[in-house]
Amino acid sequence: MAEEKKDLITLESGEMAQPFNWTAGVYGSKFLTELRDNKKFVGVKCPKCGKVYVPPRRVCGPCFEELTELVPVSDEGELITFTVVSFGFVDPATGAQKAVPYGYAAIMLDGSDTVLLHYVNETDPAKIKIGARVKAVFEEQRTGSLLDIKHFELI
Amino acid sequence: MEAVAIVGAAMTRIERERKADGYADLVYEATRAALDDAGMSIDQIDNVVTVSNDFFDGRTISSMAIMDACGSYDKNVTTVEGDGTFGAFFGLMRVLSGSYGTTLVCAHHKGSESQMPLITNAMFDPIYARMLGIEAITSSALQARAYMTKYGISEEQCALVSVKNHGNAFKNPVAQLPLELTVEKVMSSPYIADPIKLLDCCPISDGASAIILATEERAKKITDKPVWAKGVAHCSTAYHLGDHELHDVSALEEAAKKAYSMAGIKDPAKEIDLVELYDAFTYMEPLWLEGLGFCEQGGGGKLTESGKTAAAGELPVNVSGGCLSGNPVLAAGLNRMIECALQIRGDAGEHQVDGVKTALAHGINGPCGQSHCVWVLGGEK
Ligand SMILES: [Zn+2]
């Protein structure tokens, strides 16, 4: 329909929010508690294929096998892929704006077969390489969240 | 498989902001145009499949708001939440069930009404990923880096895709973003999430599209230019990014293998005349071409460089301008199918490629192509 733009009305949703309370489940709670209380990482091992999942979960997708064996994994690992992000992101949960640029990476901890997504404290792409070794740096104040890890640093 | 044909197809113009039209208006426009294309009335539509996403539309059961617009009154109507290629797959199944002679499939998207990074961020796990800011561009950058490093694909090779597809868009009257580019211009556009630069990204878009599927018996009564579904398959991989390597596109390989087998295709590079694929970011075009078997793993960059994927090349890819030139998410995959159908019919106008008998349309769902849907369409049954 051809209308003059000035005649068109739009309605704003405003600060509309949809609050949720997502359970982390038994394994997720264990994972987050270990981060918070001991600065340690926990995974879960598939009895069939031996794959270790971090964070731990209930089922191995490829095997469709229930996972029960929680195993410790290292706070050090390998950088699998990364990007330096140049656009701002506002955390929908807190409204906090992440300062740009920031490094973002997929990290495979020693002893894990899956990757964890997190920040890496380097923003010069020339100084980061796939395969680089990284180590988790924790926040002083921890609440039982992935944000208890401040970032990973290159070692 | 019993023969099923696309007998009507249409899409709206793709624009950055269709301020005068709500998404139901866009759906009506596309549905009306698809019916007109087929020379059908709404009474001849036996059932309807709509495609939408509640987050994008900003309301739950988003499909309910378009029931009038898609002509589904007193009809069996259902919704697929995902790309339009997947909606069309479900529409095809409904025709194959024997219960319906025709299915209307419509898809819509108004990217202009929301904040894309927040919505694509919501794809990710709320406990382990969402608060870290990952969304469509960041996750794609991780995939691009993994793929480009593994196979030595250069940023210049990706830039060639942007130059080609934005250039192709000049001949497509519904494309949103025709651009006269050079590799240098793309390379000097700012990094958004390296290695992805501004001109490696699709725009935010508004648009809708619709197709009508019919049994052979009904198709022959409706049109003398049916476009047959020769083969179709979709396949999914892990939800959590990095459960498998990001340059690994085995879900696409699997979907392509099944679709080719159904269509009796042995050598896709020789037997497929034209490809429309989901190029939301430039690196996706070479990566998906590899997964579709048009070259070996890691050969997508060189294939692009060779010029074979140009509009006048041996294997024209995204002659329409692709998603890079207009990406109404969800409708975008259906648009790939519509472009293929128009090319096969010889109705693609200024961007018509000569002698298109068999064409491939591709759509994706989820971050980094978590699921892929592959359609092989042909002018002969
Ligand atoms: Zn397993």
XYZ file of C-alpha atoms and ligand atoms in Angstrom:
537
model
C 0.000 0.000 0.000
C 1.429 3.349 -0.983
C 1.297 5.735 1.952
C 3.351 8.795 2.757
C 5.944 7.779 5.347
C 4.930 10.627 7.638
C 1.456 9.138 7.942
C 2.743 5.792 9.203
C 2.647 4.920 12.872
C 4.922 2.415 14.593
C 4.522 1.212 18.184
C 7.584 0.549 20.327
C 7.760 -2.394 22.694
C 9.819 -0.268 25.109
C 11.793 -2.037 27.807
C 9.623 -5.127 27.528
C 11.271 -8.129 29.166
C 10.489 -11.839 29.251
C 12.124 -13.119 32.444
C 12.983 -16.816 32.718
C 14.501 -19.038 35.402
C 16.445 -21.669 33.473
C 17.613 -24.620 35.508
C 21.195 -25.648 34.879
C 20.187 -29.199 35.799
C 22.184 -31.562 38.018
C 25.318 -31.688 35.850
C 25.201 -28.016 34.922
C 24.886 -27.095 38.594
C 27.891 -29.273 39.420
C 29.877 -27.623 36.607
C 28.993 -24.099 37.719
C 29.508 -24.908 41.432
C 33.011 -26.234 40.695
C 33.813 -23.057 38.762
C 32.518 -20.893 41.600
C 33.963 -22.748 44.605
C 37.139 -24.400 43.298
C 37.993 -22.704 39.980
C 37.914 -26.150 38.378
C 36.315 -27.605 35.270
C 34.192 -30.744 35.151
C 33.179 -32.778 32.106
C 31.263 -35.975 31.510
C 32.505 -39.049 29.626
C 30.495 -41.185 27.210
C 30.742 -44.883 28.162
C 30.378 -45.880 24.517
C 32.584 -43.574 22.428
C 34.724 -42.153 25.244
C 34.072 -38.555 24.217
C 34.326 -36.046 27.102
C 31.780 -33.225 27.015
C 32.461 -29.865 28.687
C 30.143 -28.514 30.060
C 28.699 -31.881 31.092
C 25.350 -32.961 29.702
C 22.955 -35.873 29.982
C 23.187 -37.526 26.576
C 25.874 -38.186 23.934
C 24.160 -37.088 20.715
C 25.974 -39.358 18.224
C 25.643 -42.456 20.503
C 22.272 -41.553 22.086
C 23.823 -42.899 25.278
C 23.192 -41.608 28.816
C 26.256 -40.071 30.419
C 27.020 -40.683 34.094
C 30.782 -40.489 34.616
C 31.829 -36.974 35.655
C 35.521 -36.354 35.040
C 37.858 -33.454 35.891
C 39.383 -31.514 32.998
C 42.183 -28.953 32.911
C 41.841 -25.172 33.124
C 44.337 -25.018 30.256
C 43.706 -25.934 26.673
C 44.043 -25.172 22.995
C 42.499 -22.390 20.964
C 40.446 -24.023 18.195
C 39.179 -20.881 16.445
C 38.763 -17.209 17.315
C 37.538 -13.817 16.174
C 38.140 -10.242 17.234
C 34.715 -8.669 17.601
C 34.403 -5.002 16.645
C 30.717 -4.355 17.316
C 29.236 -3.763 20.749
C 27.024 -6.271 22.453
C 24.520 -5.498 25.190
C 23.959 -8.460 27.519
C 20.174 -8.917 27.489
C 20.300 -10.212 31.075
C 22.188 -7.284 32.616
C 22.070 -4.443 30.093
C 25.871 -4.230 30.356
C 27.689 -3.220 27.181
C 30.844 -5.144 26.332
C 33.671 -2.780 25.359
C 35.040 -3.295 21.842
C 37.139 -4.733 20.402
C 37.247 -8.023 22.279
C 38.615 -11.457 21.539
C 36.230 -14.364 21.319
C 37.347 -17.968 21.016
C 36.449 -21.629 20.969
C 38.691 -23.411 23.466
C 39.256 -27.146 23.884
C 40.410 -27.776 27.446
C 42.940 -30.561 27.978
C 40.939 -33.708 28.679
C 37.838 -32.466 26.808
C 36.650 -33.365 23.319
C 34.263 -30.424 22.891
C 34.906 -26.709 22.925
C 33.918 -24.006 25.342
C 33.125 -20.558 23.948
C 34.658 -17.660 25.857
C 36.615 -14.431 25.702
C 40.339 -14.354 25.024
C 42.294 -11.321 26.278
C 44.001 -10.469 22.997
C 42.538 -8.208 20.350
C 45.331 -8.193 17.784
C 44.503 -10.949 15.281
C 48.194 -11.091 14.325
C 49.061 -12.193 17.855
C 46.544 -15.049 18.032
C 46.957 -18.352 16.246
C 44.743 -21.389 16.011
C 46.458 -23.994 18.183
C 47.702 -21.437 20.736
C 47.762 -22.537 24.387
C 45.388 -20.730 26.742
C 44.538 -20.766 30.456
C 41.412 -19.670 32.299
C 41.572 -16.518 34.406
C 38.887 -16.357 37.099
C 37.033 -13.432 38.642
C 37.625 -12.668 42.312
C 33.887 -12.582 43.012
C 32.184 -15.661 41.599
C 28.463 -16.388 41.429
C 28.125 -19.736 39.657
C 28.059 -18.505 36.053
C 30.193 -18.821 32.945
C 31.124 -15.207 33.698
C 33.043 -16.490 36.774
C 35.713 -17.007 34.117
C 36.978 -13.522 33.308
C 38.602 -14.683 30.078
C 41.244 -17.041 28.776
C 44.793 -15.734 28.448
C 47.440 -16.813 25.979
C 50.256 -18.728 27.693
C 8.906 -40.592 -4.983
C 5.687 -39.666 -6.759
C 6.059 -36.564 -8.879
C 5.318 -33.235 -7.166
C 5.727 -29.880 -8.884
C 6.043 -26.222 -8.014
C 3.150 -24.703 -9.962
C 3.248 -21.168 -8.630
C 5.998 -19.049 -7.056
C 6.478 -15.426 -6.077
C 8.368 -13.181 -3.727
C 7.984 -9.579 -2.688
C 10.646 -7.015 -3.411
C 13.304 -7.321 -0.723
C 13.863 -4.032 1.086
C 15.699 -2.738 4.134
C 12.466 -1.480 5.623
C 8.916 -1.961 4.354
C 7.530 0.585 6.760
C 4.070 0.707 5.224
C 3.546 -3.051 5.540
C 3.310 -5.363 8.507
C 4.422 -8.954 8.042
C 0.869 -10.090 7.325
C 0.740 -7.509 4.511
C 3.924 -8.980 3.056
C 2.487 -12.505 3.299
C -0.681 -11.394 1.523
C 1.354 -9.772 -1.244
C 3.445 -12.937 -1.778
C 0.470 -15.305 -1.544
C -1.593 -13.238 -3.981
C 1.326 -13.110 -6.417
C 1.985 -16.872 -6.188
C -1.704 -17.606 -6.870
C -1.636 -15.199 -9.825
C 1.561 -16.826 -11.081
C -0.203 -20.202 -11.013
C -3.485 -18.811 -12.339
C -5.207 -20.289 -9.295
C -7.810 -19.089 -6.830
C -7.496 -19.613 -3.076
C -10.254 -22.293 -3.213
C -7.841 -24.500 -5.138
C -5.366 -24.532 -2.245
C -5.973 -27.685 -0.191
C -3.734 -26.875 2.782
C -1.187 -24.322 3.972
C 2.251 -24.433 5.577
C 3.484 -21.139 7.019
C 7.075 -20.444 8.037
C 7.867 -18.075 10.894
C 9.811 -17.579 14.099
C 8.210 -16.175 17.247
C 11.309 -14.194 18.275
C 11.565 -12.505 14.896
C 7.871 -11.628 14.892
C 7.838 -10.555 18.550
C 4.803 -12.633 19.409
C 4.123 -16.232 20.317
C 2.384 -18.501 17.826
C 3.462 -15.947 15.255
C 1.730 -17.870 12.478
C -1.716 -17.011 13.866
C -1.317 -13.399 12.824
C -1.081 -14.310 9.138
C -4.012 -16.710 8.854
C -6.114 -14.273 6.832
C -3.161 -13.122 4.753
C -2.182 -16.602 3.579
C -5.746 -17.629 2.796
C -5.864 -20.480 5.279
C -9.430 -19.896 6.486
C -11.225 -23.237 6.921
C -8.089 -25.073 5.836
C -5.586 -27.321 7.541
C -2.728 -24.948 8.329
C 0.482 -25.631 10.195
C 3.782 -23.894 10.799
C 7.428 -24.761 10.377
C 9.822 -22.758 12.537
C 12.917 -22.615 10.374
C 14.061 -21.739 6.900
C 11.565 -21.792 4.026
C 13.327 -24.739 2.365
C 12.358 -26.818 5.413
C 8.800 -25.482 5.259
C 8.639 -26.503 1.607
C 9.899 -29.976 2.557
C 6.966 -30.319 4.955
C 4.613 -28.971 2.280
C 5.905 -31.638 -0.091
C 5.272 -34.365 2.499
C 1.695 -33.167 2.883
C 1.129 -33.499 -0.862
C 2.798 -36.932 -0.822
C 0.530 -38.040 2.036
C -2.291 -38.317 -0.491
C -4.546 -36.116 1.613
C -3.895 -32.910 -0.324
C -3.594 -32.192 -4.028
C -1.969 -28.798 -3.436
C -0.015 -27.082 -0.644
C 0.702 -23.370 -0.319
C 3.963 -22.659 1.510
C 4.640 -19.080 2.611
C 7.448 -17.480 4.610
C 7.994 -13.969 5.920
C 10.526 -11.821 7.715
C 10.674 -8.238 8.953
C 14.234 -7.725 10.087
C 13.589 -3.995 10.283
C 11.319 -4.329 13.317
C 13.734 -5.904 15.785
C 17.364 -5.987 16.862
C 19.025 -8.783 14.953
C 22.011 -9.404 17.306
C 19.677 -9.859 20.296
C 17.479 -12.301 18.423
C 20.288 -14.386 16.980
C 21.968 -14.331 20.426
C 18.831 -16.055 21.711
C 19.614 -19.068 19.478
C 22.345 -19.965 21.922
C 22.280 -21.803 25.227
C 21.138 -19.419 27.987
C 23.323 -21.080 30.632
C 26.602 -21.544 28.784
C 26.747 -19.145 25.848
C 24.192 -16.364 25.646
C 25.700 -14.013 28.248
C 28.996 -14.080 26.361
C 27.428 -12.173 23.489
C 27.675 -14.806 20.777
C 25.218 -14.353 17.900
C 25.011 -14.954 14.153
C 27.989 -12.807 13.112
C 30.347 -13.858 15.925
C 29.602 -17.556 15.470
C 30.034 -17.242 11.714
C 33.360 -15.481 12.264
C 34.515 -18.459 14.351
C 33.460 -20.787 11.539
C 35.045 -18.589 8.858
C 38.347 -18.521 10.753
C 38.327 -22.305 11.273
C 37.498 -22.981 7.598
C 39.844 -20.401 6.099
C 42.772 -21.500 8.280
C 42.207 -25.209 7.647
C 42.199 -24.883 3.858
C 44.111 -21.654 3.252
C 41.069 -19.805 1.909
C 41.985 -16.118 1.610
C 39.919 -13.065 2.524
C 40.379 -11.958 -1.087
C 38.715 -15.153 -2.334
C 35.767 -14.447 -0.023
C 35.686 -10.842 -1.250
C 35.227 -12.151 -4.804
C 31.914 -13.686 -3.706
C 30.725 -10.276 -2.490
C 31.791 -8.607 -5.752
C 30.059 -11.281 -7.844
C 26.770 -11.564 -5.936
C 26.224 -7.849 -5.350
C 27.004 -7.351 -9.045
C 24.497 -10.025 -10.070
C 21.812 -8.205 -8.071
C 21.741 -5.346 -10.624
C 19.789 -7.614 -12.969
C 17.323 -8.799 -10.335
C 14.522 -6.255 -9.836
C 13.541 -7.621 -6.390
C 17.090 -7.573 -4.942
C 17.701 -5.138 -2.100
C 21.372 -4.354 -2.456
C 22.997 -4.280 -5.885
C 26.490 -2.855 -5.426
C 29.300 -2.101 -7.788
C 32.269 -3.494 -5.868
C 35.879 -4.463 -6.312
C 37.962 -6.844 -4.211
C 39.810 -3.773 -2.900
C 36.549 -2.138 -1.789
C 35.457 -5.267 0.065
C 38.902 -5.701 1.612
C 38.924 -2.122 2.865
C 35.475 -2.318 4.466
C 35.718 -2.391 8.268
C 36.059 -5.615 10.231
C 32.874 -6.545 12.075
C 34.236 -9.731 13.608
C 37.460 -10.643 11.883
C 37.915 -12.231 9.360
C 34.375 -11.025 8.496
C 34.144 -7.482 7.168
C 31.099 -5.306 6.575
C 30.916 -6.202 2.858
C 31.158 -9.931 3.681
C 27.762 -9.708 5.451
C 24.205 -9.903 4.179
C 21.997 -6.895 4.966
C 18.998 -6.803 7.295
C 15.877 -7.186 5.165
C 12.098 -7.274 4.973
C 10.318 -9.635 2.610
C 8.000 -12.582 2.086
C 7.611 -15.358 -0.439
C 5.249 -18.183 -1.365
C 5.193 -21.304 -3.512
C 2.423 -23.693 -4.476
C 3.164 -27.420 -4.661
C 0.890 -29.868 -6.492
C 0.543 -33.544 -7.340
C 1.304 -34.498 -10.935
C -2.390 -34.805 -11.744
C -3.211 -31.357 -10.381
C -0.010 -29.773 -11.718
C -0.832 -30.721 -15.300
C -4.200 -28.997 -15.040
C -2.708 -25.857 -13.505
C 0.358 -25.085 -15.616
C 2.247 -26.083 -18.728
C 5.516 -25.147 -17.013
C 5.646 -27.262 -13.849
C 8.974 -27.366 -11.994
C 9.475 -30.829 -10.562
C 10.934 -31.728 -7.176
C 13.534 -34.240 -8.351
C 15.282 -34.772 -5.046
C 15.219 -33.231 -1.577
C 16.751 -33.976 1.811
C 17.714 -32.244 5.007
C 20.177 -33.200 7.696
C 21.189 -31.720 11.066
C 24.306 -31.703 13.159
C 25.054 -30.850 16.819
C 23.342 -27.891 18.502
C 26.369 -26.881 20.584
C 28.908 -25.095 18.426
C 32.132 -26.992 18.478
C 30.768 -30.436 19.272
C 32.231 -31.026 15.864
C 34.825 -29.045 13.957
C 33.337 -25.905 12.471
C 34.818 -26.435 9.008
C 33.184 -29.872 8.933
C 30.035 -29.704 6.792
C 29.073 -33.366 6.941
C 25.383 -32.502 7.533
C 25.375 -30.716 4.160
C 27.277 -33.554 2.477
C 24.727 -36.018 3.814
C 21.736 -33.918 2.707
C 23.281 -33.439 -0.761
C 24.067 -37.152 -1.123
C 20.452 -38.086 -0.355
C 18.987 -35.415 -2.638
C 21.307 -36.422 -5.507
C 20.482 -40.071 -5.049
C 16.729 -39.306 -5.248
C 17.278 -37.154 -8.319
C 19.533 -39.742 -9.985
C 22.448 -37.321 -10.059
C 25.897 -38.918 -10.193
C 28.110 -35.929 -10.948
C 26.556 -32.694 -9.640
C 29.141 -30.471 -11.354
C 28.116 -31.869 -14.750
C 24.401 -32.413 -14.199
C 23.363 -29.281 -12.299
C 23.082 -26.138 -14.393
C 22.601 -23.482 -11.710
C 22.882 -23.112 -7.924
C 21.133 -20.782 -5.484
C 22.642 -21.218 -2.024
C 22.437 -19.564 1.393
C 25.292 -17.034 1.363
C 24.535 -15.042 4.530
C 28.309 -14.400 4.693
C 30.757 -14.604 1.791
C 32.808 -17.537 3.178
C 29.643 -19.650 3.162
C 29.478 -19.799 -0.627
C 32.777 -21.679 -1.151
C 32.205 -23.772 1.984
C 28.708 -24.853 0.946
C 29.874 -25.504 -2.642
C 32.398 -27.959 -1.204
C 29.746 -29.615 0.947
C 27.467 -29.892 -2.084
C 30.220 -31.761 -3.922
C 30.949 -29.209 -6.662
C 34.653 -29.364 -5.778
C 36.917 -31.126 -3.307
C 37.210 -30.086 0.355
C 39.107 -26.814 0.516
C 38.639 -26.171 -3.205
C 35.847 -23.603 -2.858
C 38.168 -20.598 -2.899
C 39.832 -21.678 -6.137
C 36.446 -22.536 -7.666
C 35.303 -18.967 -6.954
C 38.559 -17.559 -8.368
C 38.169 -19.591 -11.563
C 35.108 -17.578 -12.572
C 33.038 -20.744 -13.054
C 30.486 -19.519 -10.493
C 29.883 -16.230 -12.332
C 26.534 -15.634 -14.071
C 28.177 -16.474 -17.414
C 30.306 -19.285 -15.994
C 29.917 -23.064 -16.227
C 28.167 -23.235 -12.847
C 26.345 -19.986 -12.129
C 25.924 -19.546 -8.354
C 23.527 -16.964 -6.902
C 22.742 -15.213 -10.166
C 19.912 -13.544 -8.223
C 22.421 -11.759 -6.003
C 21.935 -14.305 -3.218
C 21.338 -13.586 0.456
C 24.219 -11.091 0.329
C 21.944 -8.858 -1.768
C 18.854 -9.307 0.433
C 18.259 -11.708 3.304
C 14.703 -11.923 4.607
C 15.674 -14.743 6.997
C 13.307 -17.771 6.734
C 11.947 -16.482 3.413
C 15.523 -16.452 2.106
C 15.685 -20.211 1.492
C 12.283 -20.218 -0.165
C 13.592 -17.396 -2.349
C 16.448 -19.679 -3.443
C 13.853 -22.245 -4.578
C 11.772 -19.603 -6.339
C 14.835 -18.295 -8.179
C 15.628 -21.843 -9.346
C 12.015 -22.386 -10.450
C 11.988 -19.129 -12.458
C 15.312 -20.030 -14.111
C 14.032 -23.488 -15.088
C 10.821 -21.990 -16.489
C 12.803 -19.374 -18.395
C 10.990 -16.621 -16.505
C 13.952 -15.031 -14.688
C 13.919 -11.945 -16.894
C 17.124 -9.965 -17.129
C 19.111 -12.430 -14.999
C 17.915 -15.490 -16.960
C 20.683 -18.012 -17.629
C 20.385 -19.944 -20.905
C 19.464 -23.612 -20.866
C 18.777 -24.215 -17.156
C 17.206 -27.671 -16.967
C 18.252 -28.736 -13.487
C 18.937 -26.379 -10.578
C 19.878 -26.726 -6.934
C 18.408 -24.657 -4.086
C 19.891 -24.697 -0.588
C 18.766 -23.373 2.784
C 20.126 -23.471 6.325
C 18.830 -23.381 9.870
C 20.733 -22.481 13.000
C 24.158 -20.977 13.598
C 26.932 -21.932 11.149
C 24.605 -24.163 9.147
C 23.524 -26.495 11.927
C 20.945 -27.948 9.499
C 20.963 -27.928 5.729
C 18.154 -28.522 3.236
C 18.973 -29.339 -0.399
C 16.462 -29.298 -3.257
C 17.135 -30.494 -6.786
C 14.534 -29.001 -9.139
C 14.039 -29.782 -12.803
C 11.941 -28.931 -15.831
C 11.507 -32.573 -16.736
C 9.902 -35.103 -14.465
Zn 29.188 -41.333 22.727
